[in-house]
Coordinates of C-alpha atoms and ligand atoms in Angstrom, one line a residue:
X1 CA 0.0 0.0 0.0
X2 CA 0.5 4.1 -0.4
X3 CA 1.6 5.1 3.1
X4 CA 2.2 8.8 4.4
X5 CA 3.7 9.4 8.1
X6 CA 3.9 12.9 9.2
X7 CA 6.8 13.8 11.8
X8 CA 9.8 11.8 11.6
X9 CA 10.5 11.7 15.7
X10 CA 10.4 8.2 17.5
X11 CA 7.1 6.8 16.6
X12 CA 7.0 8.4 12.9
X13 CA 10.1 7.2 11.6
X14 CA 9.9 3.5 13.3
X15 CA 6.6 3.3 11.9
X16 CA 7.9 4.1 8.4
X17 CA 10.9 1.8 8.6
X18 CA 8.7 -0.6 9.7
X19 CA 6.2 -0.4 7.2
X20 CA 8.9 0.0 4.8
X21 CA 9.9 -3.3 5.6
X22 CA 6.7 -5.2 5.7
X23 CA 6.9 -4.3 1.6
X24 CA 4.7 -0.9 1.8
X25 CA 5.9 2.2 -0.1
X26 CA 6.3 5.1 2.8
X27 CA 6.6 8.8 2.6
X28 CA 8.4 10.6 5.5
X29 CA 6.9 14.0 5.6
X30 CA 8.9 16.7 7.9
X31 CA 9.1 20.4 8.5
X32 CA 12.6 20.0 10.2
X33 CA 14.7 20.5 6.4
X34 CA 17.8 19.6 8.5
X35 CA 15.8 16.4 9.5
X36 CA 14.8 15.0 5.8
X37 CA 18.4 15.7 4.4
X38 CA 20.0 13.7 7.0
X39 CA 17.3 11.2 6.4
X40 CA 17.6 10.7 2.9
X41 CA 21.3 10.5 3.6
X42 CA 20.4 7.0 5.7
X43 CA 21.3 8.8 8.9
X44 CA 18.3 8.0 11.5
X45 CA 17.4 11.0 13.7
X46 CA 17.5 9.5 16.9
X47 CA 19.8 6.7 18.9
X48 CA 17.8 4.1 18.4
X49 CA 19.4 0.4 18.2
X50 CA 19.2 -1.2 14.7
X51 CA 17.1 1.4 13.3
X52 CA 20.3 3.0 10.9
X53 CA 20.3 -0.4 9.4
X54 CA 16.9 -1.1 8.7
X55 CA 16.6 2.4 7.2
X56 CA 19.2 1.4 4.6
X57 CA 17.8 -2.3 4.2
X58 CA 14.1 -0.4 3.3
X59 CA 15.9 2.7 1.4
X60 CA 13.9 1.5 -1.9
X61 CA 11.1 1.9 0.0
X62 CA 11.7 4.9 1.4
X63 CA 10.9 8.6 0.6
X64 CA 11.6 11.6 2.4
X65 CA 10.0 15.0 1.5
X66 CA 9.1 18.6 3.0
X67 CA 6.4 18.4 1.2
X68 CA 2.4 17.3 1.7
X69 CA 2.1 17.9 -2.2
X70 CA 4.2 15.5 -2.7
X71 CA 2.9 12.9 0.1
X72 CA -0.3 12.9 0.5
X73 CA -2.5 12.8 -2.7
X74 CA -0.5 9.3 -3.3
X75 CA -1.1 8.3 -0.4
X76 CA -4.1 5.4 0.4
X77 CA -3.2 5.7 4.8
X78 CA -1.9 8.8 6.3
X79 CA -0.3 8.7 9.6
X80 CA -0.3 11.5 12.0
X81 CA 2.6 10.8 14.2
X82 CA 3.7 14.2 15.0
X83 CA 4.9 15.2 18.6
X84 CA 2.3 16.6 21.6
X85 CA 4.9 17.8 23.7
X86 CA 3.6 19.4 27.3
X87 CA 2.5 22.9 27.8
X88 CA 3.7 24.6 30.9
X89 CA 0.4 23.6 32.5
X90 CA 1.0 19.9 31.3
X91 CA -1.3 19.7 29.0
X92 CA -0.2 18.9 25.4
X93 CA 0.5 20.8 23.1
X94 CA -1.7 20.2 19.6
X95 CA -0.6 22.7 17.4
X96 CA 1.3 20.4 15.4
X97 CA -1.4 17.8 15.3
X98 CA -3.8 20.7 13.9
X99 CA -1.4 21.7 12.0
X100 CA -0.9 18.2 10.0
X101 CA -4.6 17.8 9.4
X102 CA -5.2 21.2 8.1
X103 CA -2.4 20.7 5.6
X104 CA -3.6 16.5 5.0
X105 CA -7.5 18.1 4.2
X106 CA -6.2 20.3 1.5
X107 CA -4.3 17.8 -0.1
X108 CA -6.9 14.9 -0.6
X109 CA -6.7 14.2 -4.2
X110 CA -10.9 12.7 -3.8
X111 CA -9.7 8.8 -3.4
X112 CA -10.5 7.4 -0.2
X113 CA -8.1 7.7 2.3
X114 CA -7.4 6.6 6.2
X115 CA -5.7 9.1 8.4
X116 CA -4.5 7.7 11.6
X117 CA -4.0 9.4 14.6
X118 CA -0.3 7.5 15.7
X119 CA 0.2 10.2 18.4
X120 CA -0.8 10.2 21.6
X121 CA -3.4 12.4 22.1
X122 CA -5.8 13.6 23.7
X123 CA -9.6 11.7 23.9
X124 CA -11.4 13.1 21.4
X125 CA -8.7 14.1 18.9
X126 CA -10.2 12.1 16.5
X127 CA -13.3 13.5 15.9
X128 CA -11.4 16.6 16.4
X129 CA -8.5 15.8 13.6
X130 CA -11.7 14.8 11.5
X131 CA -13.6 18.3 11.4
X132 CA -10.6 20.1 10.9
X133 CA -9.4 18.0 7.9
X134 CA -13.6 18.2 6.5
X135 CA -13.1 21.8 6.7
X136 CA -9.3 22.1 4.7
X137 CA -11.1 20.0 2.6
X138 CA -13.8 21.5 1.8
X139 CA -12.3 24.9 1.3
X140 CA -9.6 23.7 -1.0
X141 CA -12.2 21.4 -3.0
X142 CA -14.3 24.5 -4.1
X143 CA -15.5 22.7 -7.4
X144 CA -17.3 20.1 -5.3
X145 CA -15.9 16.7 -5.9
X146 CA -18.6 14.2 -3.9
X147 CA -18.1 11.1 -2.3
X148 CA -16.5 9.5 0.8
X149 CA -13.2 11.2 0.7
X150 CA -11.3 9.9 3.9
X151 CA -12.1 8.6 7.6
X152 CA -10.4 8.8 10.4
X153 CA -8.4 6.3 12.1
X154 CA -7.0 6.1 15.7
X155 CA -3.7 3.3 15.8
X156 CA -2.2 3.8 19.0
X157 CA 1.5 3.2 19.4
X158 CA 3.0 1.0 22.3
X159 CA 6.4 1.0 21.6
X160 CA 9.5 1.6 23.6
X161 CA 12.3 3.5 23.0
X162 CA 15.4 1.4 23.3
X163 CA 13.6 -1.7 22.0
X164 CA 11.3 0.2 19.2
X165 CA 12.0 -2.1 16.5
X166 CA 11.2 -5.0 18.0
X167 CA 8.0 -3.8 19.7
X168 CA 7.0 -2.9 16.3
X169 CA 7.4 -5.9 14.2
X170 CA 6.6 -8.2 17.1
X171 CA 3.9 -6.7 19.0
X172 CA 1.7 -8.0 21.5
X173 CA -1.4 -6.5 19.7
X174 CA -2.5 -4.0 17.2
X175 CA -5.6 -1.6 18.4
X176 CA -7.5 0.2 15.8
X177 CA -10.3 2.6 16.8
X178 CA -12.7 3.5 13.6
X179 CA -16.2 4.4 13.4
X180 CA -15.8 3.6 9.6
X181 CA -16.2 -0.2 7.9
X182 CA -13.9 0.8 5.1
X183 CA -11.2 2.4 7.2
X184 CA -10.7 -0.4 9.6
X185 CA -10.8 -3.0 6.3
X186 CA -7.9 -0.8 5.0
X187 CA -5.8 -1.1 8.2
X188 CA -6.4 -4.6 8.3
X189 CA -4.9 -4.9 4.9
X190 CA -2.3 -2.9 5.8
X191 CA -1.2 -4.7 9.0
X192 CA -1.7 -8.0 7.8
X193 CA 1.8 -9.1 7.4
X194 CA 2.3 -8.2 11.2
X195 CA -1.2 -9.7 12.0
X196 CA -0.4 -12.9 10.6
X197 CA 3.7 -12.8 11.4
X198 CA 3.8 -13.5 7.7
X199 CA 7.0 -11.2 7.2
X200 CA 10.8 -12.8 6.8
X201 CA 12.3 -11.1 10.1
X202 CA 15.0 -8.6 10.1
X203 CA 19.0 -10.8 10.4
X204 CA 19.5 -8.7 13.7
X205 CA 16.0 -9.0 14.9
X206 CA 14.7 -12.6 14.9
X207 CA 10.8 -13.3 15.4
X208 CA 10.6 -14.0 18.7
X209 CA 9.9 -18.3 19.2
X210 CA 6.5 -18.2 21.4
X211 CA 5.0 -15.2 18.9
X212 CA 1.8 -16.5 17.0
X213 CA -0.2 -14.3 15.4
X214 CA -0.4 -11.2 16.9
X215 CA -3.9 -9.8 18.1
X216 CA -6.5 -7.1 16.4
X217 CA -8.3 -5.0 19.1
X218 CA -10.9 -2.9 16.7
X219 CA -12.7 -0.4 18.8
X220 CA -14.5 2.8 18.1
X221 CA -12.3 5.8 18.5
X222 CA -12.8 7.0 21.7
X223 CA -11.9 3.2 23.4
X224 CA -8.8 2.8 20.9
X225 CA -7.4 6.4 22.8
X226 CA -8.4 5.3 25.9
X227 CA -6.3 2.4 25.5
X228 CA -3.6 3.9 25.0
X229 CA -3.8 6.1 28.6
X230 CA -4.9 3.2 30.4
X231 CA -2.0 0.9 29.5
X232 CA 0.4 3.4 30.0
X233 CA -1.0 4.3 33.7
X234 CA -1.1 0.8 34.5
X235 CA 2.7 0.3 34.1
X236 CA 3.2 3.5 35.5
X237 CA 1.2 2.3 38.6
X238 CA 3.2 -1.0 38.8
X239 CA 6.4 0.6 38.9
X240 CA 5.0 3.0 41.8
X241 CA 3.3 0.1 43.5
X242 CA 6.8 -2.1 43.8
X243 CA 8.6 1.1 44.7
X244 CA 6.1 1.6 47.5
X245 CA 6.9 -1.9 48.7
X246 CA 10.0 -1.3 47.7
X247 CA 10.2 0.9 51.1
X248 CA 8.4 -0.7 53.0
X249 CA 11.0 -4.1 52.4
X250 CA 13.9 -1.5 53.5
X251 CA 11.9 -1.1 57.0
X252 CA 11.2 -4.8 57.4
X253 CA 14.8 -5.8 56.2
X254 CA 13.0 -7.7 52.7
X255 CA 14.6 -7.6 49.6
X256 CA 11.5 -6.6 47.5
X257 CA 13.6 -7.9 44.2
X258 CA 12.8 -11.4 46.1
X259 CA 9.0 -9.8 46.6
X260 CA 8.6 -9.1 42.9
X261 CA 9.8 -12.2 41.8
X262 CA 7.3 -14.0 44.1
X263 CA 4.4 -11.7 43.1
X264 CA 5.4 -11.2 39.5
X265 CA 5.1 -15.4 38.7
X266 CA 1.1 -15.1 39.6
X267 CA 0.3 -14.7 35.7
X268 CA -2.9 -12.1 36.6
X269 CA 0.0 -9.8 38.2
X270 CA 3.1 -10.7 35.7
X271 CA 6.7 -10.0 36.2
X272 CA 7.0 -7.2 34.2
X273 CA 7.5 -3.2 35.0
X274 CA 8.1 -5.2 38.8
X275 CA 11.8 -3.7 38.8
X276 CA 11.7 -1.4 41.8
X277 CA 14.3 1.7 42.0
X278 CA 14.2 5.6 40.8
X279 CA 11.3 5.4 39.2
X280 CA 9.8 6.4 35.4
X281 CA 11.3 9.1 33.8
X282 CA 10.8 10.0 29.6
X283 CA 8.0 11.5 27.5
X284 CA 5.3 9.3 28.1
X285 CA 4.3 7.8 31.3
X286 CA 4.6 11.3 33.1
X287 CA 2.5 13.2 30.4
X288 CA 0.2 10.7 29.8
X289 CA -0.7 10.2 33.6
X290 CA -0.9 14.0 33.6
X291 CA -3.7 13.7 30.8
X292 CA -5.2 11.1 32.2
X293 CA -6.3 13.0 35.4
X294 CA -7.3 16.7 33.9
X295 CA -9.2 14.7 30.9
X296 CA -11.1 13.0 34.1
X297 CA -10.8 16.1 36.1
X298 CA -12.6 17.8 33.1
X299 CA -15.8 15.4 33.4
X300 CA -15.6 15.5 37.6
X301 CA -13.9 12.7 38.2
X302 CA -11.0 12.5 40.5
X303 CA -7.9 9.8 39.6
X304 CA -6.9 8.9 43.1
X305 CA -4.7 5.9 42.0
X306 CA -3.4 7.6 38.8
X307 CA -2.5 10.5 40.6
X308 CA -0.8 8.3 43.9
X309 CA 1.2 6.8 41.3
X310 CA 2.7 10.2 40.1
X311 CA 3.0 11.3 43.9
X312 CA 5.5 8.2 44.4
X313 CA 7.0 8.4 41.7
X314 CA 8.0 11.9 42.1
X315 CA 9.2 11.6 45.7
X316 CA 11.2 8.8 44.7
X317 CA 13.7 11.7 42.9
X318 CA 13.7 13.1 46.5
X319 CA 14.4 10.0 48.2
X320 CA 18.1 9.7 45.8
X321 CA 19.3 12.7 47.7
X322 CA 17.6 12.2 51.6
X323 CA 19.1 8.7 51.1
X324 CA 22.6 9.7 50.4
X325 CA 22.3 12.4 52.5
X326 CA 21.7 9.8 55.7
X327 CA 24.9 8.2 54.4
X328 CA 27.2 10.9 54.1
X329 CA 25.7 13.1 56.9
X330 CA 26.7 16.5 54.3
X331 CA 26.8 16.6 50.9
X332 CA 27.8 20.3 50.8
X333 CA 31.7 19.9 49.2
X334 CA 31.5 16.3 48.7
X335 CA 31.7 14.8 45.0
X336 CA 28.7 12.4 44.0
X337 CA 29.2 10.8 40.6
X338 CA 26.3 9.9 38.6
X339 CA 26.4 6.4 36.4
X340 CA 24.0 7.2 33.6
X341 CA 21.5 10.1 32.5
X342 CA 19.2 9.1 29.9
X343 CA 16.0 8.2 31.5
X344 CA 16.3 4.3 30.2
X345 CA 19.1 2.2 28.8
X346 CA 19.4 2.0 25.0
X347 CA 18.4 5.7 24.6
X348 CA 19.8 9.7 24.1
X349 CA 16.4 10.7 25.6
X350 CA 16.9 12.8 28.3
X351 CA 12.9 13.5 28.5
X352 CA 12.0 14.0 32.4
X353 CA 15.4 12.1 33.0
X354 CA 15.2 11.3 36.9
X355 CA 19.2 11.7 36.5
X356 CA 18.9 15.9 35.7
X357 CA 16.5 16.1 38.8
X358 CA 19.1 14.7 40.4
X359 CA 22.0 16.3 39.6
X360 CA 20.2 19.6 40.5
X361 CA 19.2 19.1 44.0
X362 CA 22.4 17.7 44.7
X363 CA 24.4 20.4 43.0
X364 CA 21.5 22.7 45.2
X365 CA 22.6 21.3 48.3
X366 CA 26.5 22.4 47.5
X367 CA 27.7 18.9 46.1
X368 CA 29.7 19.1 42.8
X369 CA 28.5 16.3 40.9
X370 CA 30.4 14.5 37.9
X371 CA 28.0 12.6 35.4
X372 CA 28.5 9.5 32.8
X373 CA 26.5 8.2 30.0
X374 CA 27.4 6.1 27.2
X375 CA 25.2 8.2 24.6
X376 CA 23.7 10.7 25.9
X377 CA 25.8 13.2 27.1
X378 CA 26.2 15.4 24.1
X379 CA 22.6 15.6 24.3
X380 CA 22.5 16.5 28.0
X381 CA 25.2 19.5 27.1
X382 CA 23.5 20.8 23.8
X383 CA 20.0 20.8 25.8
X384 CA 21.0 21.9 29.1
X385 CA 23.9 24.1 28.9
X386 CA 22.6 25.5 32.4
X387 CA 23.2 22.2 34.1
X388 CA 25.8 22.6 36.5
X389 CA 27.8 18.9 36.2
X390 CA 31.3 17.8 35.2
X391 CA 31.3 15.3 32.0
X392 CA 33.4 11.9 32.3
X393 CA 34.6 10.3 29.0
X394 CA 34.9 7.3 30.8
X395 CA 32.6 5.9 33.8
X396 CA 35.8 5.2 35.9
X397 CA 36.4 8.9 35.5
X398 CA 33.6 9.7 38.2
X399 CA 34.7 7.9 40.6
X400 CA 38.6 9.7 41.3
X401 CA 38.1 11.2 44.8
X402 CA 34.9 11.0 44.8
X403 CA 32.7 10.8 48.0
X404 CA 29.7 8.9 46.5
X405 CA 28.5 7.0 43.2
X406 CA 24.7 6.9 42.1
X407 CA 23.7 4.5 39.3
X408 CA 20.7 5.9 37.5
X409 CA 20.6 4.2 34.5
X410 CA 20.7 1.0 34.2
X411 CA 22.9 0.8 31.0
X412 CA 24.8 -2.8 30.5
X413 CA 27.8 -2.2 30.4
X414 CA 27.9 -1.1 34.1
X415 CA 27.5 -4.1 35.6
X416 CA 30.9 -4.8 34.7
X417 CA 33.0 -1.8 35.7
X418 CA 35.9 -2.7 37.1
X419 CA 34.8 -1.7 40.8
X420 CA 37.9 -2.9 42.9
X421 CA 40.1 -0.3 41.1
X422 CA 36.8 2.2 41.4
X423 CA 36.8 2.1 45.0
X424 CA 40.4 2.9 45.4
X425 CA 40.5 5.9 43.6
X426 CA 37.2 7.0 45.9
X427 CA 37.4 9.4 48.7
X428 CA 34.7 7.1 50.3
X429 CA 33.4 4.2 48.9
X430 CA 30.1 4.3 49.2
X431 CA 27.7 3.5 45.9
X432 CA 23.7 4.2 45.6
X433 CA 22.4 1.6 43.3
X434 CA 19.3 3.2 42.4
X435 CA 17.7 0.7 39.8
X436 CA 18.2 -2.1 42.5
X437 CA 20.2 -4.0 39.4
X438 CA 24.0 -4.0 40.2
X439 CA 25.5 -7.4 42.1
X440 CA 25.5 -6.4 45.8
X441 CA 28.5 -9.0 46.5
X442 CA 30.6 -8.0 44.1
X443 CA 30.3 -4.4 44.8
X444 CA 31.1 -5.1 48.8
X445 CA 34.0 -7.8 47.8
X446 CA 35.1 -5.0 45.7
X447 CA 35.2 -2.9 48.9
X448 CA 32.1 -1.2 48.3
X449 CA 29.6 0.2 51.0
X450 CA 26.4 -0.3 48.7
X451 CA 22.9 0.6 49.7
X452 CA 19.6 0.4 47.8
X453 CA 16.6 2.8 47.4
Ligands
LIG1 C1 6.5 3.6 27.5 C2 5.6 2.3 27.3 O1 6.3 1.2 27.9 C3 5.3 2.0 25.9 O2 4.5 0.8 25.8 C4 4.7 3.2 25.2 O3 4.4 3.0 23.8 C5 5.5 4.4 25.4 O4 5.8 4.6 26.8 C6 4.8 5.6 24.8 O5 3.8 5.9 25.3 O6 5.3 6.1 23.8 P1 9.1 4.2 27.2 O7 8.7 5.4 28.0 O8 9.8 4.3 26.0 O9 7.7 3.3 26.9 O10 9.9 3.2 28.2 P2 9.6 2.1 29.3 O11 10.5 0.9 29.0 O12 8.2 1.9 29.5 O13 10.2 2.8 30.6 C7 9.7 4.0 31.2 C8 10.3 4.3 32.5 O14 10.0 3.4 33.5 C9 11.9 4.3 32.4 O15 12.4 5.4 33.1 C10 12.2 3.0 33.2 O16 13.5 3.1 33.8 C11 11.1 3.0 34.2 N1 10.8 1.6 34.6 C12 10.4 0.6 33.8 C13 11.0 1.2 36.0 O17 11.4 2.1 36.8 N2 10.7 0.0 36.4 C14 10.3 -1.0 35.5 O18 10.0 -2.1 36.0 C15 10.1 -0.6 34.2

């Protein structure tokens, strides 16, 4: 099929790539110039693993453009996958969204065609995309052309960053919201090869052993974006709900990694999102709880669990600093070295990264603080020149003299820092693992006073 995807950012361009690959012909619309060159030079916006190479494997595939012309009257399914970043009062921001669908409704070239709202946005964008596209439409149609001309879609996206790829092509269901027959018929046809599992998978990405076929949730439009909240407040609420325990355990002397295990193998509770620590950081759980609770606020509804899960999480940034605090008595002088500043492994994104919180209440409290991170730390300079940290080339860099070491980030290759030699060149060695992942007896043979969140 004719695909269109507007926005190249995370979900945009792994959706095209993806698509790309499942045999459709894409079109990559962008405003960003800068973005599309470096695109139709193979280079992939964002650090995201094994997405360079499929962008080259699909390259045939592939088109780039500025340009709507040139997009979307070809086009049979148009997604909208452009960003809704917050507003200051954390609502998001649509103009972009309204901006896409003005420009989509006066380019319809009168064959039917999908648009799908890929975005995250708000409950009742689609009806809302829809009228604004009717009207483009109908101004730019002016010598009346007749006939269903396009329906609106709603495909919400669950991917995550780090593992985007392979939450795309191996998914643990599609959801389409449509009001329309035809539209959801087109979708079908357009997802079949990942419905079905049909595909030949990617070399580097191998189909996963226990996948069948995947799936199809078809809802109206309203339930297919209320998905999409409601999944991603549930994981938030797991994560807040083991880092609850997680306190609790310290008080009791538990070790709630033990706890999640034994509550995570009950299949109606599942391991997963069990892994107690710091807590969520990035673009979507913390804006997407946020819109939960003011869309209910807007119909008089309060979100007491949504909204406990957001108190939690939020203290837990707190709890870094009070923690290391009751280990080092002052932290006024003393040199704290943070392991790690993008919000996950596997990622630049620096997104509500629990790491910059961090480093600015410490550097608040009179600590000079010395920062790491395999990939992310040009990032962190170019988009916040204000914050007032050392860069380390190397992660054993932090530690020299240093009076404490806090691991944010979870990346791999930190489990196997050479920690012996780390703890000699320390002032103290004292180490926060705050993702409750590094190997407790090999940081105290290593000479290591370790303590947990
Ligand atoms: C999340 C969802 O997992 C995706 O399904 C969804 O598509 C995406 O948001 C989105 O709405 O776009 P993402 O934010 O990329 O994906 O990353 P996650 O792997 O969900 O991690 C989010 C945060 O939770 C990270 O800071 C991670 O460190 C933290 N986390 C995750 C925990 O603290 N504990 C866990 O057990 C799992």
């Amino acid at each position: 099929m004719k695909v269109a995807i507007i926005g190249t950012g995370y979900v945009g361009i792994t959706t095209g790539v993806c698509l790309g690959w499942l045999g459709h012909d894409v079109t990559c619309v962008d405003t960003d110039d800068g973005k599309i060159e470096s695109l139709r030079a193979g280079v992939a916006p964002i650090y995201e693993p094994g997405l360079g190479e499929l962008l080259t494997q699909v390259a045939g595939r592939l088109h780039f453009t500025t340009s709507y012309v040139d997009a979307i009257p070809r086009s049979q399914v148009v997604f909208i996958a452009v960003g809704t970043p917050p507003t200051a009062d954390g609502s998001p921001n649509l103009q972009y969204l309204s901006a896409a669908a003005q420009s989509i409704g006066a380019n319809l070239d009168g064959e039917f065609t999908v648009v799908v709202n890929k975005s995250t946005v708000p409950i009742g964008s689609g009806n809302w995309v829809e009228s604004i596209i009717r009207e483009a439409d109908e101004k730019g149609r002016g010598s009346g052309r007749r006939g269903e001309r396009f329906a609106v879609a709603s495909n919400p996206e669950f991917l995550r960053e780090g593992t985007a790829l392979h939450d795309s092509l191996y998914p643990d269901r599609i959801v389409i919201g449509a009001d329309h027959a035809r539209a959801l018929e087109m979708m079908y046809t357009l997802y079949r090869p990942l419905l079905e599992q049909s595909f030949a998978p990617p070399s580097f990405l191998p189909r996963p052993d226990a996948l069948g076929a995947v799936p199809l949730v078809a809802t109206d439009l309203a339930s297919a974006e209320l998905i999409k909240y409601a999944a991603n407040a549930f994981l938030a609420l797991k994560i807040s709900y083991i880092n609850e325990i997680s306190q609790l355990a310290g008080k009791v002397g538990a070790d709630v990694s033990l706890v999640a295990n034994g509550i995570g193998l009950d299949a109606r509770i599942g391991r997963r999102f069990l892994q107690a620590g710091i807590g969520w950081g990035g673009s979507c759980f913390g804006k997407d709880t946020a819109a939960l609770v003011s869309t209910a606020a807007d119909y008089g509804l309060a979100m007491p669990i949504v909204s406990a899960a957001r108190e939690v999480n939020r203290r837990q940034r707190e709890r870094v600093v009070e923690r290391l605090l009751s280990e080092l008595k002052i932290l006024k002088g003393k040199i704290i070295g943070l392991l790690g500043l993008a919000f996950k492994p596997n990622t630049d994104d620096l997104r509500d990264a629990p790491a910059l919180d961090i480093a600015r209440a410490l550097v608040a409290r009179g600590a000079r603080v010395r920062v790491h991170d395999p990939v992310a730390m040009d990032r962190a300079r170019r988009e916040h020149p204000q914050l007032e940290v050392s860069y380390c080339a190397e992660p054993e860099e932090i530690a020299a003299q240093a009076d404490a070491l806090i691991l944010v980030t979870e990346w791999p290759q930190y489990r196997d820092l050479n920690w012996a030699r780390m703890a000699s060149a320390m002032n103290s060695a004292v180490i926060l693992d705050g993702r409750h992942w590094l190997d407790a007896t090999a940081l105290a043979s290593a000479g290591f006073r370790a303590f947990r969140l």
